[in-house]
Coordinates of C-alpha atoms in Angstrom, one line a residue:
X27 CA -29.6 -26.9 19.9
X28 CA -30.0 -23.5 18.4
X29 CA -33.4 -23.1 19.6
X30 CA -32.7 -24.2 23.1
X31 CA -29.7 -21.7 23.1
X32 CA -31.9 -19.0 21.8
X33 CA -34.5 -19.5 24.5
X34 CA -32.0 -19.5 27.1
X35 CA -30.2 -16.3 25.7
X36 CA -33.6 -14.6 25.2
X37 CA -34.8 -15.2 28.7
X38 CA -31.7 -13.9 30.1
X39 CA -31.6 -10.9 27.9
X40 CA -35.4 -10.0 28.7
X41 CA -35.4 -10.8 32.3
X42 CA -31.9 -8.8 33.0
X43 CA -32.1 -6.2 30.5
X44 CA -30.1 -3.6 32.3
X45 CA -27.4 -6.3 33.2
X46 CA -27.1 -7.5 29.8
X47 CA -26.6 -3.8 28.4
X48 CA -24.2 -3.0 30.8
X49 CA -22.0 -6.1 30.3
X50 CA -22.1 -5.6 26.5
X51 CA -21.3 -2.1 26.4
X52 CA -18.2 -2.7 28.6
X53 CA -17.2 -5.2 26.2
X54 CA -17.6 -3.0 23.1
X55 CA -15.3 -0.3 25.3
X56 CA -12.8 -2.8 25.7
X57 CA -12.9 -3.8 21.9
X58 CA -12.7 -0.1 20.8
X59 CA -9.7 0.4 23.1
X60 CA -7.8 -2.6 22.0
X61 CA -8.8 -1.6 18.1
X62 CA -7.2 1.8 18.5
X63 CA -3.9 -0.1 18.7
X64 CA -4.0 -1.3 15.2
X65 CA -1.9 0.1 12.6
X66 CA -2.5 0.6 8.9
X67 CA 0.0 -0.7 6.7
X68 CA -0.3 -0.1 3.1
X69 CA 3.0 -1.5 1.9
X70 CA 3.0 -4.1 -0.6
X71 CA 5.6 -6.2 1.6
X72 CA 2.8 -6.6 4.3
X73 CA 0.6 -8.3 1.8
X74 CA 3.3 -11.3 1.5
X75 CA 4.3 -13.9 4.0
X76 CA 7.1 -13.1 6.3
X77 CA 9.0 -16.1 5.2
X78 CA 8.4 -15.8 1.3
X79 CA 11.9 -15.9 -0.4
X80 CA 11.0 -12.4 -2.0
X81 CA 10.5 -10.8 1.3
X82 CA 13.5 -12.2 2.8
X83 CA 15.8 -11.4 -0.3
X84 CA 14.2 -7.9 -0.2
X85 CA 14.8 -7.0 3.5
X86 CA 18.3 -8.3 3.1
X87 CA 19.0 -6.3 0.2
X88 CA 17.2 -3.2 2.0
X89 CA 19.6 -3.8 5.0
X90 CA 22.6 -3.5 2.8
X91 CA 21.5 -0.8 0.4
X92 CA 19.0 1.0 2.3
X93 CA 15.4 1.2 2.1
X94 CA 13.4 1.4 -1.1
X95 CA 13.6 4.7 -3.1
X96 CA 15.2 8.0 -1.8
X97 CA 13.6 10.9 0.2
X98 CA 14.1 14.1 -1.5
X99 CA 14.7 17.5 0.1
X100 CA 14.0 20.3 -2.2
X101 CA 15.7 23.3 -1.2
X102 CA 14.4 26.6 -2.8
X103 CA 15.3 30.3 -1.8
X104 CA 18.2 32.3 -1.7
X105 CA 20.9 32.2 -4.4
X106 CA 22.2 29.4 -6.2
X107 CA 25.7 30.1 -4.5
X108 CA 24.0 30.2 -0.9
X109 CA 22.3 27.0 -1.8
X110 CA 25.4 25.1 -2.7
X111 CA 27.1 26.4 0.4
X112 CA 24.3 25.3 2.5
X113 CA 23.7 22.0 1.1
X114 CA 26.7 20.0 2.8
X115 CA 25.2 21.1 6.2
X116 CA 21.7 20.0 5.2
X117 CA 23.1 16.8 4.0
X118 CA 25.2 16.3 7.2
X119 CA 22.2 16.7 9.7
X120 CA 20.0 14.4 7.9
X121 CA 22.7 11.7 7.4
X122 CA 23.1 11.9 11.4
X123 CA 19.7 10.7 11.9
X124 CA 19.3 7.0 12.3
X125 CA 16.7 6.5 9.9
X126 CA 19.0 7.9 7.1
X127 CA 21.9 5.9 5.9
X128 CA 23.5 8.8 3.9
X129 CA 22.4 11.9 2.2
X130 CA 24.0 13.6 -0.9
X131 CA 23.4 16.5 -3.2
X132 CA 26.1 16.2 -5.6
X133 CA 27.8 13.7 -8.0
X134 CA 31.6 13.1 -8.1
X135 CA 31.9 13.8 -11.7
X136 CA 35.9 14.0 -11.6
X137 CA 35.9 10.4 -10.2
X138 CA 33.5 9.2 -13.3
X139 CA 35.8 11.2 -15.6
X140 CA 38.7 9.5 -14.4
X141 CA 37.6 6.2 -14.4
X142 CA 35.1 6.4 -17.3
X143 CA 36.8 3.3 -19.0
X144 CA 35.9 1.1 -16.2
X145 CA 32.2 1.6 -17.3
X146 CA 32.7 0.2 -20.7
X147 CA 31.3 -3.5 -21.1
X148 CA 34.1 -6.0 -20.7
X149 CA 33.8 -7.4 -24.1
X150 CA 33.7 -4.1 -25.8
X151 CA 36.9 -3.2 -23.8
X152 CA 38.5 -6.6 -24.8
X153 CA 37.5 -5.9 -28.6
X154 CA 38.8 -2.3 -28.4
X155 CA 42.1 -3.5 -26.6
X156 CA 42.8 -6.3 -29.4
X157 CA 42.2 -3.8 -32.2
X158 CA 44.5 -1.4 -30.7
X159 CA 47.3 -4.0 -30.0
X160 CA 47.0 -4.8 -33.6
X161 CA 47.2 -1.1 -34.8
X162 CA 50.1 -0.6 -32.6
X163 CA 51.9 -3.7 -33.7
X164 CA 51.3 -2.8 -37.3
X165 CA 52.6 0.8 -36.7
X166 CA 55.8 -0.4 -35.2
X167 CA 56.5 -2.9 -38.0
X168 CA 55.8 0.1 -40.5
X169 CA 58.1 2.5 -38.5
X170 CA 60.9 0.0 -39.4
X171 CA 60.2 -0.1 -43.2
X172 CA 63.2 0.6 -45.4
X173 CA 61.3 2.4 -47.7
X174 CA 61.4 -0.2 -50.4
X175 CA 57.5 0.1 -51.1
X176 CA 55.3 3.1 -51.7
X177 CA 52.9 2.2 -48.7
X178 CA 52.6 4.9 -45.9
X179 CA 53.2 3.8 -42.4
X180 CA 49.6 2.9 -40.8
X181 CA 48.3 5.5 -38.3
X182 CA 46.7 4.3 -35.2
X183 CA 43.1 5.3 -35.6
X184 CA 41.5 6.5 -32.3
X185 CA 38.3 7.5 -33.5
X186 CA 36.2 4.7 -32.6
X187 CA 37.8 4.6 -28.9
X188 CA 36.9 8.2 -28.7
X189 CA 33.5 7.9 -30.0
X190 CA 33.1 5.1 -27.2
X191 CA 34.2 7.4 -24.5
X192 CA 32.0 10.3 -26.0
X193 CA 29.0 8.3 -25.2
X194 CA 30.1 7.7 -21.8
X195 CA 30.9 11.2 -21.1
X196 CA 27.5 12.0 -22.1
X197 CA 25.9 9.9 -19.7
X198 CA 27.8 11.2 -17.0
X199 CA 25.3 13.5 -14.8
X200 CA 25.8 17.2 -13.8
X201 CA 27.6 17.5 -10.5
X202 CA 24.6 19.2 -9.0
X203 CA 21.2 17.8 -8.8
X204 CA 19.2 20.8 -10.0
X205 CA 16.4 21.7 -12.1
X206 CA 16.7 23.3 -15.5
X207 CA 16.7 26.8 -14.3
X208 CA 19.0 26.0 -11.3
X209 CA 16.4 27.4 -8.6
X210 CA 16.0 24.2 -6.9
X211 CA 18.6 22.3 -5.5
X212 CA 17.9 18.5 -4.3
X213 CA 19.3 16.7 -1.5
X214 CA 19.0 12.7 -1.7
X215 CA 18.7 11.0 1.4
X216 CA 18.7 7.1 1.4
X217 CA 16.3 5.7 4.2
X218 CA 17.7 2.7 6.5
X219 CA 14.4 1.3 7.8
X220 CA 13.6 -2.2 8.1
X221 CA 10.1 -1.5 7.2
X222 CA 8.1 1.2 5.3
X223 CA 5.1 1.0 7.6
X224 CA 3.1 4.1 8.6
X225 CA 4.6 4.8 11.7
X226 CA 7.9 4.4 10.8
X227 CA 7.9 6.5 7.7
X228 CA 5.7 9.5 9.7
X229 CA 8.5 9.2 12.3
X230 CA 11.2 9.6 9.6
X231 CA 9.7 12.4 7.8
X232 CA 9.0 14.2 11.1
X233 CA 12.5 13.7 12.3
X234 CA 13.8 14.9 8.8
X235 CA 11.7 17.9 8.7
X236 CA 12.6 18.9 12.6
X237 CA 16.5 18.9 11.5
X238 CA 16.0 20.6 8.2
X239 CA 13.9 23.5 9.6
X240 CA 16.5 23.9 12.4
X241 CA 19.5 24.1 10.1
X242 CA 17.7 26.5 7.9
X243 CA 17.0 28.7 10.8
X244 CA 20.8 28.7 11.9
X245 CA 21.7 29.4 8.3
X246 CA 19.9 32.7 8.4
X247 CA 19.1 32.4 4.8
X248 CA 15.5 32.5 3.2
X249 CA 15.5 29.0 2.3
X250 CA 12.4 26.7 2.4
X251 CA 12.0 22.9 1.9
X252 CA 9.6 20.5 0.4
X253 CA 9.6 16.6 0.5
X254 CA 9.2 14.0 -2.0
X255 CA 10.0 10.4 -2.8
X256 CA 8.7 6.9 -2.1
X257 CA 8.2 7.8 1.7
X258 CA 6.3 11.0 1.0
X259 CA 4.0 9.2 -1.6
X260 CA 3.5 6.3 1.0
X261 CA 2.2 9.0 3.7
X262 CA -0.1 10.9 1.2
X263 CA -1.3 7.4 0.2
X264 CA -1.9 6.3 3.7
X265 CA -3.6 9.8 4.4
X266 CA -5.9 9.3 1.3
X267 CA -7.0 6.0 2.1
X268 CA -7.6 6.7 5.8
X269 CA -9.8 9.4 4.6
X270 CA -11.5 7.3 2.0
X271 CA -12.2 4.9 4.5
X272 CA -13.8 7.2 6.9
X273 CA -16.0 8.5 3.9
X274 CA -16.9 4.9 3.1
X275 CA -17.9 4.1 6.6
X276 CA -20.1 7.0 7.0
X277 CA -21.8 6.6 3.7
X278 CA -22.3 2.9 4.6
X279 CA -23.7 3.8 8.0
X280 CA -26.2 6.4 6.3
X281 CA -27.3 3.9 3.6
X282 CA -27.9 1.4 6.5
X283 CA -29.8 3.9 8.5
X284 CA -32.1 4.9 5.9
X285 CA -32.8 1.3 4.7
X286 CA -33.4 0.3 8.4
X287 CA -35.8 3.0 8.7
X288 CA -37.6 2.0 5.6
X289 CA -37.8 -1.4 6.8
X290 CA -39.0 -1.1 10.3
X291 CA -40.6 2.3 10.3
X292 CA -38.8 3.2 13.5
X293 CA -35.7 5.4 13.5
X294 CA -34.7 3.9 17.0
X295 CA -35.1 0.4 15.9
X296 CA -32.6 1.3 13.2
X297 CA -30.2 2.6 15.8
X298 CA -30.7 -0.7 18.2
X299 CA -29.9 -2.8 15.0
X300 CA -26.6 -1.3 14.2
X301 CA -25.2 -1.1 17.8
X302 CA -24.7 -4.6 17.9
X303 CA -23.0 -4.7 14.9
X304 CA -20.8 -1.6 15.9
X305 CA -19.8 -3.6 18.8
X306 CA -19.0 -6.9 16.9
X307 CA -16.8 -4.6 14.5
X308 CA -15.0 -3.0 17.4
X309 CA -14.3 -6.4 19.1
X310 CA -13.0 -7.9 15.9
X311 CA -10.8 -5.1 15.4
X312 CA -9.4 -5.7 19.0
X313 CA -8.9 -9.1 18.4
X314 CA -6.9 -8.4 15.1
X315 CA -4.8 -5.9 17.2
X316 CA -3.7 -8.8 19.6
X317 CA -3.5 -11.5 17.0
X318 CA -2.3 -9.6 14.0
X319 CA -1.2 -6.0 15.1
X320 CA -2.1 -4.4 11.8
X321 CA -4.5 -3.8 8.8
X322 CA -3.3 -4.3 5.2
X323 CA -4.9 -2.6 2.3
X324 CA -7.3 -5.4 1.7
X325 CA -8.6 -5.8 5.5
X326 CA -8.8 -2.1 5.8
X327 CA -12.1 -2.5 4.2
X328 CA -13.6 -4.5 6.8
X329 CA -15.7 -2.1 8.5
X330 CA -18.0 -1.2 5.7
X331 CA -18.1 -5.0 4.7
X332 CA -19.3 -6.1 8.1
X333 CA -21.6 -3.4 8.5
X334 CA -23.3 -4.4 5.4
X335 CA -23.2 -8.0 6.1
X336 CA -24.5 -7.9 9.7
X337 CA -27.4 -5.8 9.7
X338 CA -29.7 -8.4 8.3
X339 CA -29.6 -10.5 11.6
X340 CA -31.4 -7.3 13.3
X341 CA -33.6 -6.7 10.4
X342 CA -35.3 -10.2 10.6
X343 CA -35.5 -10.1 14.5
X344 CA -37.4 -6.7 14.7
X345 CA -39.6 -7.7 11.8
X346 CA -40.6 -11.0 13.3
X347 CA -41.1 -9.3 16.6
X348 CA -43.2 -7.0 15.2
X349 CA -45.3 -9.7 13.7
X350 CA -45.7 -11.7 16.8
X351 CA -46.3 -8.5 19.2
X352 CA -49.8 -8.1 17.1
X353 CA -50.8 -11.2 19.1
X354 CA -48.7 -11.8 22.0
X355 CA -47.2 -9.4 24.9
X356 CA -43.6 -8.2 24.4
X357 CA -42.0 -11.0 26.3
X358 CA -43.7 -13.6 24.8
X359 CA -43.3 -11.9 21.3
X360 CA -39.5 -12.1 21.6
X361 CA -39.4 -15.6 23.1
X362 CA -41.0 -16.7 19.9
X363 CA -39.4 -14.4 17.4
X364 CA -36.0 -15.1 18.6
X365 CA -35.7 -18.8 18.2
X366 CA -37.5 -18.7 14.7
X367 CA -35.2 -16.2 13.3
X368 CA -32.0 -17.2 15.2
X369 CA -31.7 -20.7 13.4
X370 CA -32.1 -19.3 9.7
X371 CA -29.7 -16.3 10.8
X372 CA -27.2 -18.6 11.9
X373 CA -27.0 -20.6 9.0
X374 CA -26.4 -17.4 7.1
X375 CA -23.7 -16.1 9.4
X376 CA -22.0 -19.5 9.1
X377 CA -22.2 -19.6 5.5
X378 CA -20.8 -15.9 4.9
X379 CA -18.1 -16.8 7.6
X380 CA -17.1 -20.0 5.7
X381 CA -17.0 -18.1 2.6
X382 CA -14.3 -15.5 4.3
X383 CA -12.9 -18.3 6.4
X384 CA -11.4 -20.4 3.6
X385 CA -8.9 -17.6 3.0
X386 CA -7.2 -18.5 6.0
X387 CA -5.5 -21.4 4.1
X388 CA -4.3 -18.9 1.3
X389 CA -0.6 -18.7 1.2
X390 CA -1.1 -14.8 0.5
X391 CA -1.0 -13.6 4.2
X392 CA -3.3 -10.5 3.1
X393 CA -5.8 -12.9 2.3
X394 CA -5.4 -14.8 5.6
X395 CA -5.8 -11.8 7.6
X396 CA -8.8 -10.6 5.7
X397 CA -10.7 -13.8 5.9
X398 CA -10.0 -14.3 9.5
X399 CA -11.1 -11.1 10.9
X400 CA -14.0 -10.9 8.5
X401 CA -15.2 -14.4 9.6
X402 CA -14.9 -13.5 13.5
X403 CA -16.7 -10.2 12.8
X404 CA -19.7 -11.8 11.1
X405 CA -20.3 -14.5 13.9
X406 CA -19.8 -11.7 16.5
X407 CA -22.6 -9.8 14.6
X408 CA -24.9 -12.7 14.8
X409 CA -24.1 -13.6 18.6
X410 CA -24.3 -10.0 19.8
X411 CA -27.6 -9.2 18.1
X412 CA -29.4 -12.2 19.5
X413 CA -27.8 -11.3 22.8
X414 CA -28.3 -7.7 23.0
X415 CA -31.0 -6.7 20.8
X416 CA -33.8 -8.3 23.0
X417 CA -32.5 -6.4 25.9
X418 CA -32.4 -3.1 24.3
X419 CA -35.9 -3.6 23.1
X420 CA -37.1 -4.6 26.5
X421 CA -35.4 -1.6 28.4
X422 CA -36.6 0.7 25.7
X423 CA -40.2 -0.3 25.5
X424 CA -40.5 0.1 29.6
X425 CA -40.1 3.8 29.1
X426 CA -40.8 4.5 25.6
X427 CA -43.6 2.0 24.5
X428 CA -44.2 1.7 20.8
X429 CA -40.7 3.4 20.0
X430 CA -38.9 0.2 18.7
X431 CA -41.8 -2.4 18.4
X432 CA -45.3 -1.7 17.5
X433 CA -47.8 -1.7 20.4
X434 CA -50.2 -4.7 20.6
X435 CA -52.8 -5.0 17.9
X436 CA -51.4 -2.3 15.8
X437 CA -51.6 -3.1 12.4
X438 CA -48.5 -4.3 10.6
X439 CA -47.0 -1.9 7.9
X440 CA -45.8 -3.3 4.8
X441 CA -43.0 -1.7 2.8
X442 CA -43.8 -2.4 -0.8
X443 CA -41.5 -0.6 -3.6
X444 CA -43.5 1.1 -6.4
X445 CA -44.6 -0.9 -9.4
X446 CA -42.0 0.8 -11.9
X447 CA -39.3 0.2 -9.5
X448 CA -40.5 -3.6 -9.6
X449 CA -40.9 -3.7 -13.5
X450 CA -37.2 -2.1 -13.8
X451 CA -35.7 -4.6 -11.2
X452 CA -37.4 -7.6 -13.0
X453 CA -36.2 -6.5 -16.5
X454 CA -32.8 -4.9 -15.4
X455 CA -31.5 -7.5 -13.4
X456 CA -31.2 -10.3 -16.2
X457 CA -29.7 -7.5 -18.6
X458 CA -27.0 -6.8 -16.0
X459 CA -26.4 -10.6 -15.5
X460 CA -25.9 -10.8 -19.4
X461 CA -23.5 -7.9 -19.4
X462 CA -21.4 -9.2 -16.8
X463 CA -21.3 -12.5 -18.4
X464 CA -19.8 -11.1 -21.6
X465 CA -17.6 -8.6 -20.0
X466 CA -16.0 -11.2 -17.6
X467 CA -13.6 -12.5 -19.8
X468 CA -12.4 -9.2 -20.9
X469 CA -11.5 -7.7 -17.3
X470 CA -7.8 -7.5 -16.8
X471 CA -5.8 -8.1 -13.8
X472 CA -4.0 -5.1 -12.4
X473 CA -0.7 -6.1 -10.8
X474 CA 0.8 -2.6 -10.2
X475 CA 0.5 -1.7 -6.6
X476 CA 1.1 2.2 -7.5
X477 CA -1.2 1.8 -10.5
X478 CA -4.1 1.0 -8.1
X479 CA -3.9 4.5 -6.7
X480 CA -4.2 6.4 -9.9
X481 CA -3.5 10.0 -9.7
X482 CA -5.2 10.7 -6.5
X483 CA -2.1 11.3 -4.6
X484 CA 0.6 13.5 -6.3
X485 CA 4.1 14.0 -5.5
X486 CA 5.4 17.2 -7.2
X487 CA 8.5 17.3 -5.4
X488 CA 9.5 13.7 -6.4
X489 CA 8.3 14.3 -10.0
X490 CA 10.6 17.6 -10.2
X491 CA 13.7 15.7 -8.7
X492 CA 13.2 12.6 -10.9
X493 CA 13.2 15.0 -14.1
X494 CA 16.2 16.8 -12.7
X495 CA 18.0 13.6 -12.3
X496 CA 16.8 11.9 -15.5
X497 CA 16.1 9.0 -13.6
X498 CA 13.8 7.4 -11.0
X499 CA 13.8 7.6 -7.2
X500 CA 13.3 4.1 -6.9
X501 CA 16.0 1.9 -8.6
X502 CA 15.8 -1.7 -8.4
X503 CA 18.7 -3.5 -6.5
X504 CA 19.6 -7.1 -7.4
X505 CA 22.0 -9.2 -5.2
X506 CA 24.0 -12.1 -6.8
X507 CA 26.6 -14.2 -5.3
X508 CA 29.3 -13.5 -7.8
X509 CA 30.8 -11.3 -10.9
X510 CA 29.8 -14.1 -13.2
X511 CA 26.3 -14.1 -12.1
X512 CA 26.1 -10.4 -12.2
X513 CA 27.6 -10.6 -15.8
X514 CA 24.6 -13.0 -16.6
X515 CA 22.1 -10.6 -15.3
X516 CA 23.6 -7.9 -17.5
X517 CA 23.1 -10.1 -20.5
X518 CA 19.6 -10.8 -19.5
X519 CA 18.9 -7.1 -19.3
X520 CA 20.5 -6.6 -22.7
X521 CA 18.3 -9.1 -24.3
X522 CA 15.2 -7.6 -22.7
X523 CA 16.1 -3.9 -23.9
X524 CA 16.9 -5.2 -27.4
X525 CA 13.5 -7.1 -27.7
X526 CA 11.5 -4.4 -26.1
X527 CA 9.1 -3.0 -28.9
X528 CA 9.0 0.4 -27.5
X529 CA 12.7 1.1 -26.2
X530 CA 11.8 5.0 -25.6
X531 CA 9.3 4.2 -22.7
X532 CA 11.4 0.7 -21.6
X533 CA 10.9 -0.1 -18.1
X534 CA 14.7 -0.7 -17.9
X535 CA 16.3 2.6 -18.3
X536 CA 19.8 1.9 -17.3
X537 CA 21.8 -0.6 -15.5
X538 CA 25.0 -0.4 -13.3
X539 CA 26.7 -3.7 -12.3
X540 CA 29.6 -4.8 -10.7
X541 CA 29.9 -7.4 -13.6
X542 CA 30.7 -4.5 -15.8
X543 CA 33.0 -2.4 -13.5
X544 CA 35.1 -5.4 -12.1
X545 CA 37.2 -6.8 -15.0
X546 CA 38.5 -10.5 -15.0
X547 CA 40.4 -12.4 -17.4

């Protein structure tokens, strides 16, 4: 079956080389045009299924409370009084944007001071009330004492109550979000988007920057603005990943060209081996644009992976054609080489495609997307190589004989690595395998999405704002059905903080809950 298909494809390819080339290059162009619609989404939510309870709940909370984290605008320049006078206008113009739910630059400290008692834990408030009631009752009883004993009337001691309120007073933040030197003022805007995709984040940042600069110009003051927070981090992360993917793809291409030239001995042959693979990648990405619409952080590596896996088909075909060419004319050499190598190459393509294809059955949507695109790309690489490469060879050999396939009766050149390299490989590979077996149980699993990035995407504005707030820019929101549930969650947090072996570096800094604010008898 494969041999019959191979002979049919080869005859059509070598008899109509120009037609085949035109058809395939038109297909590649269409695939490339469609692939440009692909969006790169690096948000962790894109890695999970849309119907996952965690995703559904998080989107519901984001709809109510705003998108994750704050967008921080750092205002510098002018005097402190000028910055404070300009801050309300800047917060207003940002808040008027449809992407921003609200923007603020100050805390209502008088409100917190008036209602500081409401932030006491309910059990603590009830205990203090009982003790105060007992002390007041005892004081009233002592006030009617006839003086028949020498005991002094009891006094209501408010020291403990004052200490509790002093702790809460200390926790109240400053009125304005500023750095210690009061040279930088921070405006905190809450995004209100349904997704933190790259396009949405870039549009929001562009709109915020536009209205901020316009407001600064209208003020006539020497202000300047910088931005920070999760949205800025996401944009920088996306830009960094996009740049890295470009570098990786270029390095993979250069490495493939060097290896192909070493294997075939002809630079033009290496180019022809890569052309069908590039077309297969473009078409696979085009299919992904229509079926999925975006790439995630896992599937974004597909270009380099497909480039490395697909070149072997063309290498086998070129080398076998070279061998057959020493005895046969070019057409007969291709008719012999294509069926002989196509069957084995198909087995390799099916094996690789199946290895990726099993990921389609994973519940993790990022794996499903990666597996589907990779499997399609590998099969396209095989089909395009054996359909297009013979036509490229025939068309070129008509005008440039010997540039791709060596001439008839030319001696076959063999590439043999130096003996020291062979010795090093034979001795080194078993040692590497033994080291891998030893190290495998010791390899940990990194579950933090942000930790995967390391320090390559700094957020200086966000870092300074978090330090000024003495808090995080990405608070966690937990939605519960009723007040008793909120109180149970508060109790769980209290137990976690109490059992934390490193309380200073605890992942739970502080909590604010309706279960603590709304008191029920």
